[in-house]
Coordinates of C-alpha atoms in Angstrom, one line a residue:
Chain A
M233 CA -0.2 0.4 -0.7
P234 CA 1.4 3.2 -1.4
T235 CA 2.4 6.4 1.6
A236 CA 0.5 9.1 1.2
T237 CA 4.0 10.7 -0.1
S238 CA 3.8 8.1 -2.2
V239 CA 0.6 9.6 -4.2
N240 CA 1.3 13.2 -3.9
A241 CA 4.7 12.5 -5.9
G242 CA 2.4 10.7 -7.8
L243 CA -0.7 13.5 -8.2
A244 CA 1.8 15.9 -8.9
R245 CA 3.7 14.0 -11.9
R246 CA 0.8 13.8 -13.6
R247 CA -0.5 16.9 -13.2
A248 CA 3.1 18.7 -14.1
A249 CA 2.6 16.1 -17.2
A250 CA -0.6 17.4 -18.2
N251 CA 0.4 20.5 -17.7
L252 CA 4.0 20.3 -20.4
A253 CA 1.8 17.8 -23.0
A254 CA -0.3 21.2 -22.9
T255 CA 2.0 23.7 -23.4
A256 CA 3.7 22.0 -26.3
L257 CA 0.4 21.2 -27.9
A258 CA -0.1 25.1 -27.5
Y259 CA 3.0 25.3 -28.8
A260 CA 2.9 23.2 -31.7
A261 CA -0.7 24.8 -32.5
T262 CA 0.9 28.2 -32.8
A263 CA 3.6 27.2 -33.9
V264 CA 1.3 25.4 -36.9
V265 CA -0.5 28.8 -37.3
L266 CA 2.3 30.1 -38.2
V267 CA 3.8 27.9 -40.5
A268 CA 0.7 28.5 -42.4
L269 CA 1.4 32.0 -42.8
A270 CA 5.7 31.7 -43.8
S271 CA 4.4 29.5 -46.4
I272 CA 1.8 31.5 -48.1
L273 CA 4.2 34.2 -48.5
V274 CA 6.8 31.7 -49.4
T275 CA 4.6 30.6 -52.1
L276 CA 3.9 34.2 -53.2
I277 CA 7.4 36.3 -53.3
G278 CA 8.6 32.4 -54.7
Y279 CA 6.3 32.4 -57.0
G280 CA 5.3 36.7 -58.0
I281 CA 8.4 38.3 -57.7
G282 CA 9.8 36.7 -61.4
G283 CA 6.8 38.5 -63.7
L284 CA 7.2 41.6 -61.3
S285 CA 8.3 44.1 -63.3
L286 CA 7.8 48.2 -64.6
H287 CA 6.7 46.8 -67.9
T288 CA 4.2 44.1 -66.1
L289 CA 2.4 47.7 -64.0
I290 CA 2.4 50.0 -67.3
T291 CA 0.5 47.2 -70.0
D292 CA -2.6 46.2 -70.5
T293 CA -4.2 42.4 -70.0
A294 CA -3.2 40.7 -73.7
P295 CA -4.2 37.4 -74.6
A296 CA -2.4 34.5 -74.0
G297 CA 1.5 34.4 -75.1
G298 CA 0.8 38.5 -75.9
H299 CA 3.6 39.5 -73.5
G300 CA 0.1 41.5 -70.9
G301 CA 0.7 43.3 -67.9
L302 CA -1.8 44.3 -65.0
L303 CA -2.4 47.6 -66.0
N304 CA -6.3 48.0 -66.7
P305 CA -6.6 45.4 -63.4
I306 CA -4.5 47.7 -61.2
V307 CA -6.7 50.8 -62.4
G308 CA -10.1 48.9 -61.8
S309 CA -9.5 47.7 -58.8
V310 CA -7.8 51.5 -57.4
I311 CA -11.1 53.0 -59.1
Q312 CA -13.3 50.3 -57.8
V313 CA -12.1 50.0 -53.9
G314 CA -11.4 53.6 -54.1
L315 CA -15.3 54.8 -55.2
A316 CA -16.7 51.9 -52.8
T317 CA -14.7 53.3 -50.2
L318 CA -16.8 57.3 -51.1
L319 CA -19.8 55.6 -51.2
G320 CA -20.3 53.0 -48.5
T321 CA -17.5 55.2 -45.4
P322 CA -20.1 58.0 -44.7
I323 CA -23.5 55.7 -44.2
G324 CA -20.9 53.5 -42.0
L325 CA -20.4 56.4 -39.7
L326 CA -22.8 57.9 -39.6
A327 CA -24.7 54.7 -38.2
G328 CA -21.4 54.8 -35.6
I329 CA -22.2 58.1 -34.4
Y330 CA -26.3 56.9 -33.9
L331 CA -25.3 54.2 -32.1
A332 CA -22.2 55.8 -30.1
E333 CA -23.9 59.5 -29.7
F334 CA -27.9 59.3 -30.5
G335 CA -29.5 54.6 -30.4
G336 CA -27.8 54.3 -26.6
R337 CA -29.8 50.7 -26.0
S338 CA -33.1 51.6 -27.6
P339 CA -34.4 48.5 -29.2
L340 CA -33.4 50.1 -32.1
A341 CA -30.1 50.5 -31.1
S342 CA -29.7 47.3 -30.3
T343 CA -30.8 45.5 -33.1
V344 CA -28.9 48.1 -35.9
R345 CA -25.8 46.4 -34.1
F346 CA -26.9 43.5 -33.8
V347 CA -27.6 42.9 -37.7
S348 CA -24.7 45.5 -38.6
D349 CA -22.1 42.9 -36.9
M350 CA -23.9 39.7 -38.7
L351 CA -22.9 42.1 -42.6
L352 CA -20.0 41.9 -40.2
S353 CA -19.2 37.9 -41.2
A354 CA -22.0 37.6 -43.8
P355 CA -20.6 35.2 -47.0
S356 CA -19.4 38.0 -49.1
I357 CA -20.8 36.0 -52.3
L358 CA -23.9 36.9 -51.1
V359 CA -23.7 40.7 -52.0
G360 CA -22.4 40.1 -54.9
L361 CA -26.1 37.7 -55.8
F362 CA -27.6 40.0 -54.2
V363 CA -26.6 43.6 -56.3
Y364 CA -27.0 41.0 -59.2
L365 CA -30.7 41.1 -58.8
L366 CA -30.8 44.6 -57.9
L367 CA -28.0 46.6 -60.3
V368 CA -27.2 43.7 -62.9
A369 CA -29.7 41.7 -63.8
P370 CA -32.5 44.8 -64.6
F371 CA -30.4 46.8 -67.2
H372 CA -29.2 43.2 -68.6
H373 CA -25.0 44.6 -68.0
F374 CA -23.1 43.5 -65.9
S375 CA -20.7 47.3 -64.9
G376 CA -18.0 48.4 -62.4
F377 CA -20.7 51.1 -60.6
A378 CA -22.7 47.1 -59.7
G379 CA -19.2 46.5 -58.5
V380 CA -18.4 49.7 -56.8
V381 CA -22.3 48.7 -55.1
A382 CA -20.9 46.2 -53.7
L383 CA -17.9 46.8 -52.2
A384 CA -19.8 49.4 -50.6
I385 CA -21.9 47.1 -48.5
L386 CA -19.0 45.1 -47.3
V387 CA -17.0 48.8 -45.8
V388 CA -20.2 49.8 -44.3
P389 CA -20.4 47.5 -40.9
I390 CA -16.5 47.5 -40.9
V391 CA -16.7 51.2 -40.6
V392 CA -20.1 50.8 -38.0
R393 CA -17.6 49.2 -35.6
T394 CA -14.7 51.2 -35.8
T395 CA -16.2 54.5 -35.1
E396 CA -19.0 52.9 -32.4
D397 CA -15.8 51.9 -30.6
M398 CA -14.0 54.3 -31.4
L399 CA -16.4 56.7 -30.1
R400 CA -17.3 55.1 -26.8
L401 CA -13.2 55.5 -26.2
V402 CA -13.9 59.6 -25.9
P403 CA -14.2 60.5 -22.1
V404 CA -17.5 61.7 -21.8
A405 CA -16.3 65.0 -20.1
M406 CA -15.3 66.2 -23.4
R407 CA -18.7 65.8 -25.0
E408 CA -20.0 67.9 -21.6
A409 CA -17.5 70.3 -21.4
A410 CA -18.1 71.2 -25.6
A411 CA -22.2 70.9 -24.5
A412 CA -21.9 73.8 -21.6
L413 CA -20.1 76.1 -23.7
G414 CA -23.3 75.8 -25.7
A415 CA -22.4 73.7 -28.4
P416 CA -24.8 72.1 -30.5
R417 CA -25.4 68.4 -30.2
W418 CA -23.9 67.9 -33.6
R419 CA -21.1 70.5 -33.0
V420 CA -20.4 68.3 -29.9
V421 CA -20.2 65.3 -32.3
V422 CA -18.7 66.8 -35.6
Q423 CA -15.7 68.7 -34.0
I424 CA -14.8 66.8 -30.2
C425 CA -15.4 63.4 -30.4
L426 CA -15.1 62.9 -34.2
R427 CA -11.9 65.0 -33.4
A428 CA -10.8 63.3 -31.2
A429 CA -11.8 59.2 -32.4
Q430 CA -9.7 60.5 -35.8
K431 CA -7.1 58.3 -35.8
G432 CA -8.9 55.5 -34.7
L433 CA -11.4 56.2 -37.4
L434 CA -9.4 56.5 -39.6
T435 CA -7.5 52.9 -38.9
G436 CA -11.3 51.5 -39.1
I437 CA -11.5 53.4 -42.9
L438 CA -8.1 51.6 -43.7
L439 CA -9.0 48.0 -42.0
A440 CA -12.0 48.5 -44.5
V441 CA -10.6 49.3 -47.6
A442 CA -7.5 46.6 -47.3
R443 CA -10.3 44.1 -46.5
I444 CA -13.2 44.8 -49.7
A445 CA -9.2 45.3 -51.8
G446 CA -9.2 41.2 -51.6
E447 CA -13.0 39.9 -52.5
T448 CA -13.6 38.3 -55.5
A449 CA -16.9 36.8 -54.9
P450 CA -18.7 39.9 -54.9
L451 CA -17.4 41.0 -58.2
L452 CA -17.7 38.1 -60.2
F453 CA -21.4 39.0 -60.6
T454 CA -21.1 42.9 -60.4
S455 CA -18.0 44.6 -62.3
L456 CA -17.6 41.4 -64.0
G457 CA -13.5 41.7 -65.3
N458 CA -12.5 43.2 -68.5
L459 CA -9.8 42.4 -70.2
N460 CA -9.4 45.4 -72.5
W461 CA -9.6 48.6 -71.0
S462 CA -12.2 50.7 -69.9
L463 CA -13.1 53.5 -67.2
S464 CA -17.1 53.8 -68.5
L465 CA -18.6 52.8 -64.6
N466 CA -21.1 51.6 -67.1
R467 CA -19.5 48.6 -69.0
E468 CA -17.5 46.0 -67.3
M469 CA -15.0 46.7 -65.2
A470 CA -11.0 44.5 -64.5
S471 CA -9.7 44.1 -60.7
L472 CA -6.8 42.3 -59.9
P473 CA -9.0 39.5 -57.5
V474 CA -11.5 38.6 -60.7
T475 CA -8.3 39.0 -62.9
I476 CA -5.7 36.4 -60.4
Y477 CA -9.5 33.8 -60.7
Q478 CA -9.7 33.9 -64.5
Y479 CA -5.8 33.3 -64.9
A480 CA -5.3 31.4 -62.3
G481 CA -6.4 28.5 -64.0
S482 CA -5.6 28.6 -67.1
P483 CA -3.2 26.5 -69.3
A484 CA -1.1 29.5 -70.8
D485 CA 1.9 30.0 -68.5
D486 CA 1.9 33.6 -69.0
W487 CA -1.2 33.9 -67.4
V488 CA -0.8 32.2 -64.3
Q489 CA 2.8 34.1 -63.7
L490 CA 0.7 36.5 -63.8
A491 CA -1.8 35.4 -61.6
W492 CA 1.0 34.9 -59.3
T493 CA 1.5 38.6 -59.4
A494 CA -1.5 40.5 -59.1
A495 CA -1.4 38.3 -55.9
L496 CA 1.5 39.2 -54.4
L497 CA 0.8 42.6 -55.4
I498 CA -2.7 42.5 -53.9
T499 CA -1.8 40.6 -50.1
A500 CA 1.6 42.6 -49.9
G501 CA -1.0 45.9 -50.1
V502 CA -3.1 44.2 -47.5
L503 CA -0.8 43.2 -45.2
F504 CA 0.7 46.8 -45.5
I505 CA -2.5 48.6 -45.3
N506 CA -3.2 46.3 -42.2
I507 CA 0.0 47.0 -40.8
V508 CA -0.3 50.7 -41.3
A509 CA -4.0 50.4 -39.5
R510 CA -2.3 48.9 -36.8
I511 CA 0.3 51.4 -36.2
G512 CA -2.3 53.6 -35.8
L513 CA -4.5 52.0 -33.1
R514 CA -1.7 51.6 -30.5
G515 CA -1.0 55.2 -30.9
Q516 CA -4.8 55.6 -30.8
N517 CA -4.4 53.6 -27.7
R518 CA -1.3 54.6 -25.9
S519 CA -3.1 58.5 -26.0
Chain B
M72 CA -7.5 75.6 -26.0
S73 CA -9.1 78.8 -27.3
A74 CA -6.1 79.5 -29.7
S75 CA -6.6 75.6 -31.4
A76 CA -10.1 75.8 -31.8
P77 CA -11.3 76.8 -35.0
S78 CA -12.8 79.9 -35.9
G79 CA -17.0 80.0 -35.0
Y80 CA -16.3 77.9 -32.3
P81 CA -18.6 77.8 -29.6
G82 CA -16.8 80.5 -26.9
G83 CA -16.5 82.9 -29.4
V84 CA -18.4 86.3 -30.5
R85 CA -21.5 84.7 -32.4
S86 CA -24.7 86.4 -32.8
A87 CA -27.6 84.8 -31.2
A88 CA -29.1 84.3 -34.7
A89 CA -26.1 82.5 -35.4
E90 CA -26.6 80.3 -32.5
R91 CA -30.7 79.2 -33.1
A92 CA -29.3 78.5 -36.5
S93 CA -26.3 76.5 -34.9
S94 CA -29.3 74.5 -32.9
R95 CA -31.5 74.1 -35.4
L96 CA -29.1 71.6 -37.2
D97 CA -29.4 69.0 -34.6
P98 CA -32.6 67.7 -35.0
L99 CA -31.5 67.2 -39.0
F100 CA -28.2 65.9 -37.7
A101 CA -29.7 62.9 -35.5
G102 CA -31.9 62.4 -37.8
L103 CA -29.2 61.7 -40.8
A104 CA -27.7 59.5 -38.3
R105 CA -31.0 57.2 -37.3
F106 CA -31.7 57.0 -41.0
S107 CA -28.1 55.9 -41.4
G108 CA -28.5 52.4 -38.7
L109 CA -31.8 52.4 -39.8
A110 CA -30.0 51.8 -44.1
V111 CA -28.1 48.6 -42.1
L112 CA -31.0 47.0 -41.4
L113 CA -32.4 47.9 -44.7
L114 CA -30.2 46.5 -46.1
L115 CA -30.4 43.0 -44.4
G116 CA -34.0 43.2 -45.4
G117 CA -32.9 43.9 -49.0
I118 CA -30.8 40.7 -49.3
I119 CA -33.4 38.6 -48.1
L120 CA -36.1 40.0 -49.9
V121 CA -34.6 40.3 -53.2
M122 CA -32.5 36.7 -52.7
A123 CA -36.2 34.7 -51.8
T124 CA -37.3 36.5 -54.9
G125 CA -34.7 35.1 -56.8
G126 CA -35.1 31.7 -55.8
W127 CA -38.8 31.5 -55.5
L128 CA -38.8 30.6 -60.0
A129 CA -37.2 27.2 -58.8
F130 CA -39.0 27.2 -54.9
H131 CA -41.8 27.2 -57.0
T132 CA -41.1 24.3 -59.3
F133 CA -39.1 22.0 -57.6
G134 CA -41.7 22.6 -54.3
P135 CA -40.1 21.0 -51.3
G136 CA -38.0 18.9 -53.0
F137 CA -35.0 21.1 -54.1
L138 CA -34.0 20.9 -50.9
V139 CA -33.3 16.6 -50.2
S140 CA -33.1 16.2 -53.9
S141 CA -29.3 15.6 -54.9
A142 CA -29.6 15.5 -58.7
W143 CA -27.7 18.6 -60.7
N144 CA -28.7 18.6 -64.5
P145 CA -28.7 21.5 -66.6
V146 CA -29.6 19.6 -69.3
R147 CA -32.9 17.9 -68.2
N148 CA -33.1 21.3 -66.6
V149 CA -33.2 19.4 -62.7
Y150 CA -32.1 20.7 -60.0
G151 CA -32.1 20.4 -56.0
A152 CA -29.8 21.6 -52.7
L153 CA -28.4 18.2 -51.1
A154 CA -25.1 17.8 -52.9
P155 CA -24.1 21.4 -52.3
V156 CA -25.3 21.6 -48.8
F157 CA -23.3 18.6 -48.0
G158 CA -20.4 19.2 -49.5
T159 CA -20.9 23.3 -47.4
I160 CA -20.9 20.8 -44.1
V161 CA -18.9 18.4 -44.4
T162 CA -16.3 21.1 -45.0
S163 CA -17.2 23.3 -42.4
F164 CA -17.5 20.3 -39.6
I165 CA -14.0 19.4 -40.7
G166 CA -13.0 23.1 -41.2
L167 CA -14.1 23.4 -37.6
L168 CA -12.3 20.1 -35.9
F169 CA -8.6 21.5 -37.3
A170 CA -9.5 25.3 -36.7
V171 CA -11.2 24.8 -33.1
P172 CA -7.8 23.0 -31.6
L173 CA -5.6 25.7 -32.9
A174 CA -7.3 28.5 -32.4
F175 CA -7.2 27.4 -28.6
G176 CA -3.6 26.4 -28.8
V177 CA -3.0 30.2 -30.5
A178 CA -4.9 31.6 -27.9
F179 CA -3.8 29.6 -25.1
T180 CA 0.1 30.0 -25.9
L181 CA -0.5 33.8 -26.6
T182 CA -2.8 34.7 -23.2
E183 CA -1.3 32.5 -20.9
M184 CA 2.6 31.7 -21.4
A185 CA 4.1 33.5 -23.8
P186 CA 6.3 36.4 -22.5
R187 CA 4.9 39.8 -24.1
W188 CA 8.6 40.1 -26.6
L189 CA 6.9 37.2 -28.5
A190 CA 2.9 37.4 -27.7
G191 CA 3.0 40.3 -29.4
P192 CA 5.0 39.3 -33.1
V193 CA 2.7 36.4 -32.7
G194 CA 0.1 37.8 -31.9
T195 CA 0.4 40.5 -35.5
A196 CA 0.7 37.4 -37.3
V197 CA -1.9 35.6 -36.1
E198 CA -4.0 38.9 -37.4
L199 CA -2.2 39.0 -40.3
L200 CA -3.1 35.9 -41.4
A201 CA -6.8 36.9 -41.0
A202 CA -6.4 39.7 -43.5
V203 CA -5.0 36.9 -46.4
P204 CA -8.1 37.5 -49.1
S205 CA -9.6 33.9 -49.6
I206 CA -8.6 33.6 -52.8
I207 CA -5.1 34.0 -52.1
F208 CA -5.9 30.9 -49.7
G209 CA -7.2 28.8 -53.0
M210 CA -4.2 29.7 -54.9
W211 CA -1.6 28.1 -51.8
G212 CA -4.1 25.8 -52.1
F213 CA -4.2 24.5 -55.1
F214 CA -0.8 25.0 -56.0
V215 CA 1.3 23.7 -52.1
I216 CA -1.5 21.8 -50.8
V217 CA -3.3 19.5 -53.4
P218 CA 0.0 18.5 -54.2
I219 CA 1.2 17.9 -50.4
M220 CA -2.7 15.9 -50.4
A221 CA -2.1 14.2 -53.3
R222 CA 1.6 12.6 -53.3
H223 CA 1.3 12.2 -49.3
V224 CA -1.4 12.5 -47.0
Q225 CA -4.2 11.1 -49.0
P226 CA -1.5 8.0 -49.6
A227 CA -0.8 7.9 -46.2
L228 CA -4.7 7.8 -45.2
I229 CA -5.4 5.5 -47.5
H230 CA -2.8 2.6 -46.4
S231 CA -3.6 3.3 -43.3
L232 CA -7.2 4.4 -41.9
G233 CA -8.3 2.8 -45.6
K234 CA -7.7 -0.2 -43.8
V235 CA -9.5 -0.1 -40.9
P236 CA -13.2 -1.3 -40.6
F237 CA -15.7 1.0 -39.9
L238 CA -13.6 4.2 -41.1
H239 CA -12.6 2.4 -44.3
P240 CA -15.5 4.1 -46.6
F241 CA -14.0 7.7 -45.6
F242 CA -11.0 7.5 -46.6
S243 CA -11.1 5.5 -50.3
G244 CA -11.2 6.8 -53.2
A245 CA -7.9 7.9 -55.7
P246 CA -5.9 10.8 -54.4
F247 CA -6.5 13.7 -56.5
G248 CA -5.3 16.2 -54.0
T249 CA -8.8 18.3 -54.2
G250 CA -12.1 16.7 -52.4
L251 CA -13.8 17.7 -49.2
L252 CA -10.9 17.4 -47.0
T253 CA -8.5 19.3 -48.5
G254 CA -11.3 22.1 -48.4
G255 CA -11.8 21.4 -45.1
L256 CA -7.8 22.0 -44.8
I257 CA -8.2 25.5 -46.3
L258 CA -11.1 26.5 -44.3
A259 CA -9.2 25.6 -41.4
V260 CA -6.5 27.3 -41.8
M261 CA -8.7 30.1 -42.8
V262 CA -10.9 30.7 -39.9
T263 CA -8.3 29.4 -37.1
P264 CA -8.0 33.9 -36.8
F265 CA -11.4 34.7 -36.4
I266 CA -11.4 32.2 -33.9
A267 CA -7.8 32.4 -32.0
A268 CA -9.1 36.7 -32.2
V269 CA -12.0 36.0 -29.4
M270 CA -10.8 33.4 -27.8
R271 CA -7.9 36.0 -26.7
D272 CA -10.0 38.7 -26.2
V273 CA -12.2 36.4 -24.2
F274 CA -9.9 35.1 -21.8
L275 CA -8.0 38.4 -21.6
S276 CA -11.6 40.2 -20.6
M277 CA -11.3 37.1 -17.8
P278 CA -10.9 39.7 -14.1
P279 CA -6.9 38.7 -12.8
V280 CA -9.1 38.1 -9.7
L281 CA -10.2 34.9 -10.5
K282 CA -6.5 33.6 -12.1
E283 CA -5.2 33.9 -9.7
S284 CA -7.0 33.0 -6.6
A285 CA -6.4 29.3 -8.5
Y286 CA -3.0 29.5 -9.0
G287 CA -2.2 30.6 -5.1
L288 CA -4.5 27.0 -4.1
G289 CA -1.1 25.4 -6.5
S290 CA -2.7 25.1 -9.9
T291 CA -1.1 24.4 -12.7
R292 CA -1.3 26.7 -16.3
W293 CA -3.5 23.7 -17.6
E294 CA -5.5 23.5 -14.7
V295 CA -6.4 26.6 -14.5
M296 CA -7.1 27.0 -18.1
R297 CA -9.8 24.4 -17.5
K298 CA -10.8 24.4 -14.9
V299 CA -11.1 28.0 -14.3
V300 CA -10.5 30.4 -17.9
L301 CA -12.5 27.7 -19.7
P302 CA -15.8 27.4 -17.3
W303 CA -16.1 31.5 -16.8
S304 CA -16.0 32.4 -20.5
R305 CA -17.8 28.8 -22.2
S306 CA -20.5 30.9 -23.8
A307 CA -18.6 33.5 -25.2
V308 CA -16.1 30.8 -26.7
I309 CA -19.4 28.5 -28.1
G310 CA -19.7 32.2 -29.6
G311 CA -16.8 32.5 -31.1
I312 CA -16.5 29.0 -32.4
M313 CA -20.1 29.7 -34.2
L314 CA -18.6 33.1 -35.7
G315 CA -15.9 30.6 -37.7
L316 CA -18.7 28.7 -39.1
G317 CA -20.2 30.9 -39.8
R318 CA -17.4 32.6 -41.8
A319 CA -16.9 28.8 -42.9
L320 CA -20.4 27.7 -44.2
G321 CA -20.2 31.5 -46.7
E322 CA -16.5 31.2 -48.0
T323 CA -16.2 30.7 -51.9
M324 CA -12.9 31.4 -53.5
A325 CA -10.7 29.0 -51.6
I326 CA -13.0 26.3 -51.8
T327 CA -13.1 26.9 -54.6
F328 CA -9.9 26.4 -56.2
V329 CA -10.2 23.1 -53.7
I330 CA -12.7 21.3 -53.5
G331 CA -12.4 19.4 -57.2
N332 CA -16.6 20.3 -58.4
T333 CA -18.0 17.2 -58.6
N334 CA -21.6 17.9 -57.6
R335 CA -21.8 14.1 -56.2
I336 CA -22.7 13.3 -52.3
S337 CA -20.1 10.3 -51.8
A338 CA -19.3 9.1 -48.6
S339 CA -14.9 9.8 -49.3
L340 CA -13.2 12.4 -48.8
F341 CA -11.2 12.4 -50.7
S342 CA -14.1 12.4 -53.1
P343 CA -14.2 15.9 -55.2
G344 CA -17.4 17.8 -54.0
N345 CA -19.0 21.3 -53.9
T346 CA -19.5 23.8 -51.6
I347 CA -22.9 25.8 -52.2
A348 CA -21.2 28.8 -52.9
S349 CA -18.4 27.4 -54.7
L350 CA -21.5 26.1 -57.8
I351 CA -23.0 29.4 -57.0
A352 CA -19.3 31.2 -58.3
L353 CA -18.5 28.5 -60.8
E354 CA -21.8 27.8 -62.5
F355 CA -22.8 31.4 -62.5
P356 CA -21.4 32.6 -65.3
E357 CA -23.1 29.4 -67.9
S358 CA -26.5 30.4 -66.1
S359 CA -29.0 33.3 -68.8
A360 CA -30.8 35.9 -66.7
G361 CA -34.0 34.3 -66.5
S362 CA -33.2 30.4 -66.8
L363 CA -34.6 27.7 -64.2
K364 CA -31.1 27.9 -63.9
L365 CA -30.1 30.6 -62.1
S366 CA -33.7 31.0 -60.7
A367 CA -31.6 27.6 -59.0
L368 CA -28.6 29.2 -57.4
L369 CA -29.9 32.0 -56.3
A370 CA -32.4 29.5 -54.3
L371 CA -28.9 27.7 -53.5
G372 CA -28.1 31.4 -52.1
F373 CA -31.1 31.8 -50.5
V374 CA -30.6 28.3 -48.2
L375 CA -26.9 30.0 -47.4
M376 CA -28.2 33.0 -46.6
V377 CA -30.3 30.8 -44.1
I378 CA -27.8 28.9 -42.4
S379 CA -25.3 31.8 -42.5
F380 CA -27.1 34.2 -40.8
I381 CA -29.1 31.2 -37.7
T382 CA -25.3 30.8 -37.2
L383 CA -23.8 34.5 -37.3
A384 CA -26.7 35.9 -34.6
C385 CA -26.6 32.7 -32.6
S386 CA -22.6 33.9 -32.2
R387 CA -23.5 37.2 -31.6
M388 CA -26.1 36.3 -28.8
L389 CA -23.7 33.9 -27.2
L390 CA -20.9 36.8 -27.2
R391 CA -22.9 39.6 -26.4
R392 CA -24.1 37.5 -23.1
T393 CA -19.6 37.6 -21.5
G394 CA -19.2 40.7 -23.4

């Protein structure tokens, strides 16, 4: 029969072993995730850097074997992402202001908050189908404008979320001070709260840009992609993600190469914006 | 303060009339903000309404049988939702099976174990993984993971688990590299950062005194995690997992590259399949406006919307309770 101390020693050993195993597994899980990220980045750079040249950046897409570049997808992406941000940000900002400054805990505000958070994670392909039925099917043609609207719909919930969060960080005392000086409510919000939170708000907008810049599914049914140079919002418009989708599965080697280069460009852009936004956010928290 | 104040700032000399005019903007501004809030609700309402209308033709033609039929035959113009729904659920389930332990490990490491200098960069790296566009996961999956699956993982599984009774139907078939298992693995990598972020935030929001008292009683780190932190944060952790599920269900581009795009139901995890989102992305360009096929795709979109909105709604409710 084991003595009390030996039972305790066995128990302590088992507990220490369980702790060690859990620690090792947790570190291993973290390592797996980091290896996945590293593998993605190495693959992108390895395959994509070969096609990265001035020629690629300043030449339009061309038929396979035609020494094409990525100019029209790049320009198309910039136009669509830019206009979508301009369209979606004001709505998101105002809705975020409503949630933080006016709505409080009212049933309407709680519903808006709930729905906005749901839209934040909703499948983006649904947004594409929605805009297709709304803006493409009735007019019988795809258009850059429809792509802009689809992306703008994705911008709104992201901006709503960061706007509300950032406005809630602004001390109530600042609002009270402004109100005591006789400022009307809208001035308090626009000139005091928004100004105090501007760094955080900018971060939210940047994150929204980064999110929609890589979106493919909503554009497939709206702006469709265009292999010719076109700046018209009333016609099909090229974009980097859709071009990647069209080129990656093609049997032509130069198209696959361009797909990798486009993938490298878009990922570098998206990660760069994310890092900038995160640095901005850190500054906001410190101040 | 007054030196840096913009002109017209309250406190400067302003006429009473200007002050009144300025105050009159208040209801307008409040109204505009409220209207934007309502616009978010209208957006959701619009999506539900428009998707239901678009799929109406298919629902009307096939009735409830649409949901339980596995047919997808453009030649005979017969469509059913079962095969893509099956693929969506199986890939998402496989994704979560791998993502939940990975995410838990990451959150455990970041909150309890890693020193500050390590936790910062690792946390940022995991967040960056969440920011990588889904089509990039698709290309990576197709060019890196699929060959590994075809050459190493699938043959190994066929020769080991494929010989075990009861398990062998799941691990048989030709090792193409694509299929449900590969799709699920890609999904796991994609949703892990989202689940990990939620778990980390919940673990960090726990009052330190609860953990400290457990440590004070001599608990190991793992015992504190399992017997104090996890029970305390259970509903939010489940909410985070549901959030990941919501993401996985609707993932389109990554899956389209690796799923194999075949509309059939098979027990084998190596069998090429389809998900709702990948089928829509693939077949949509081949469907003419107003056709029954297009309506069937929109009806599938409606089904996906119902599944993912219910999942996300549950997730939000679970997360709000603790938050």
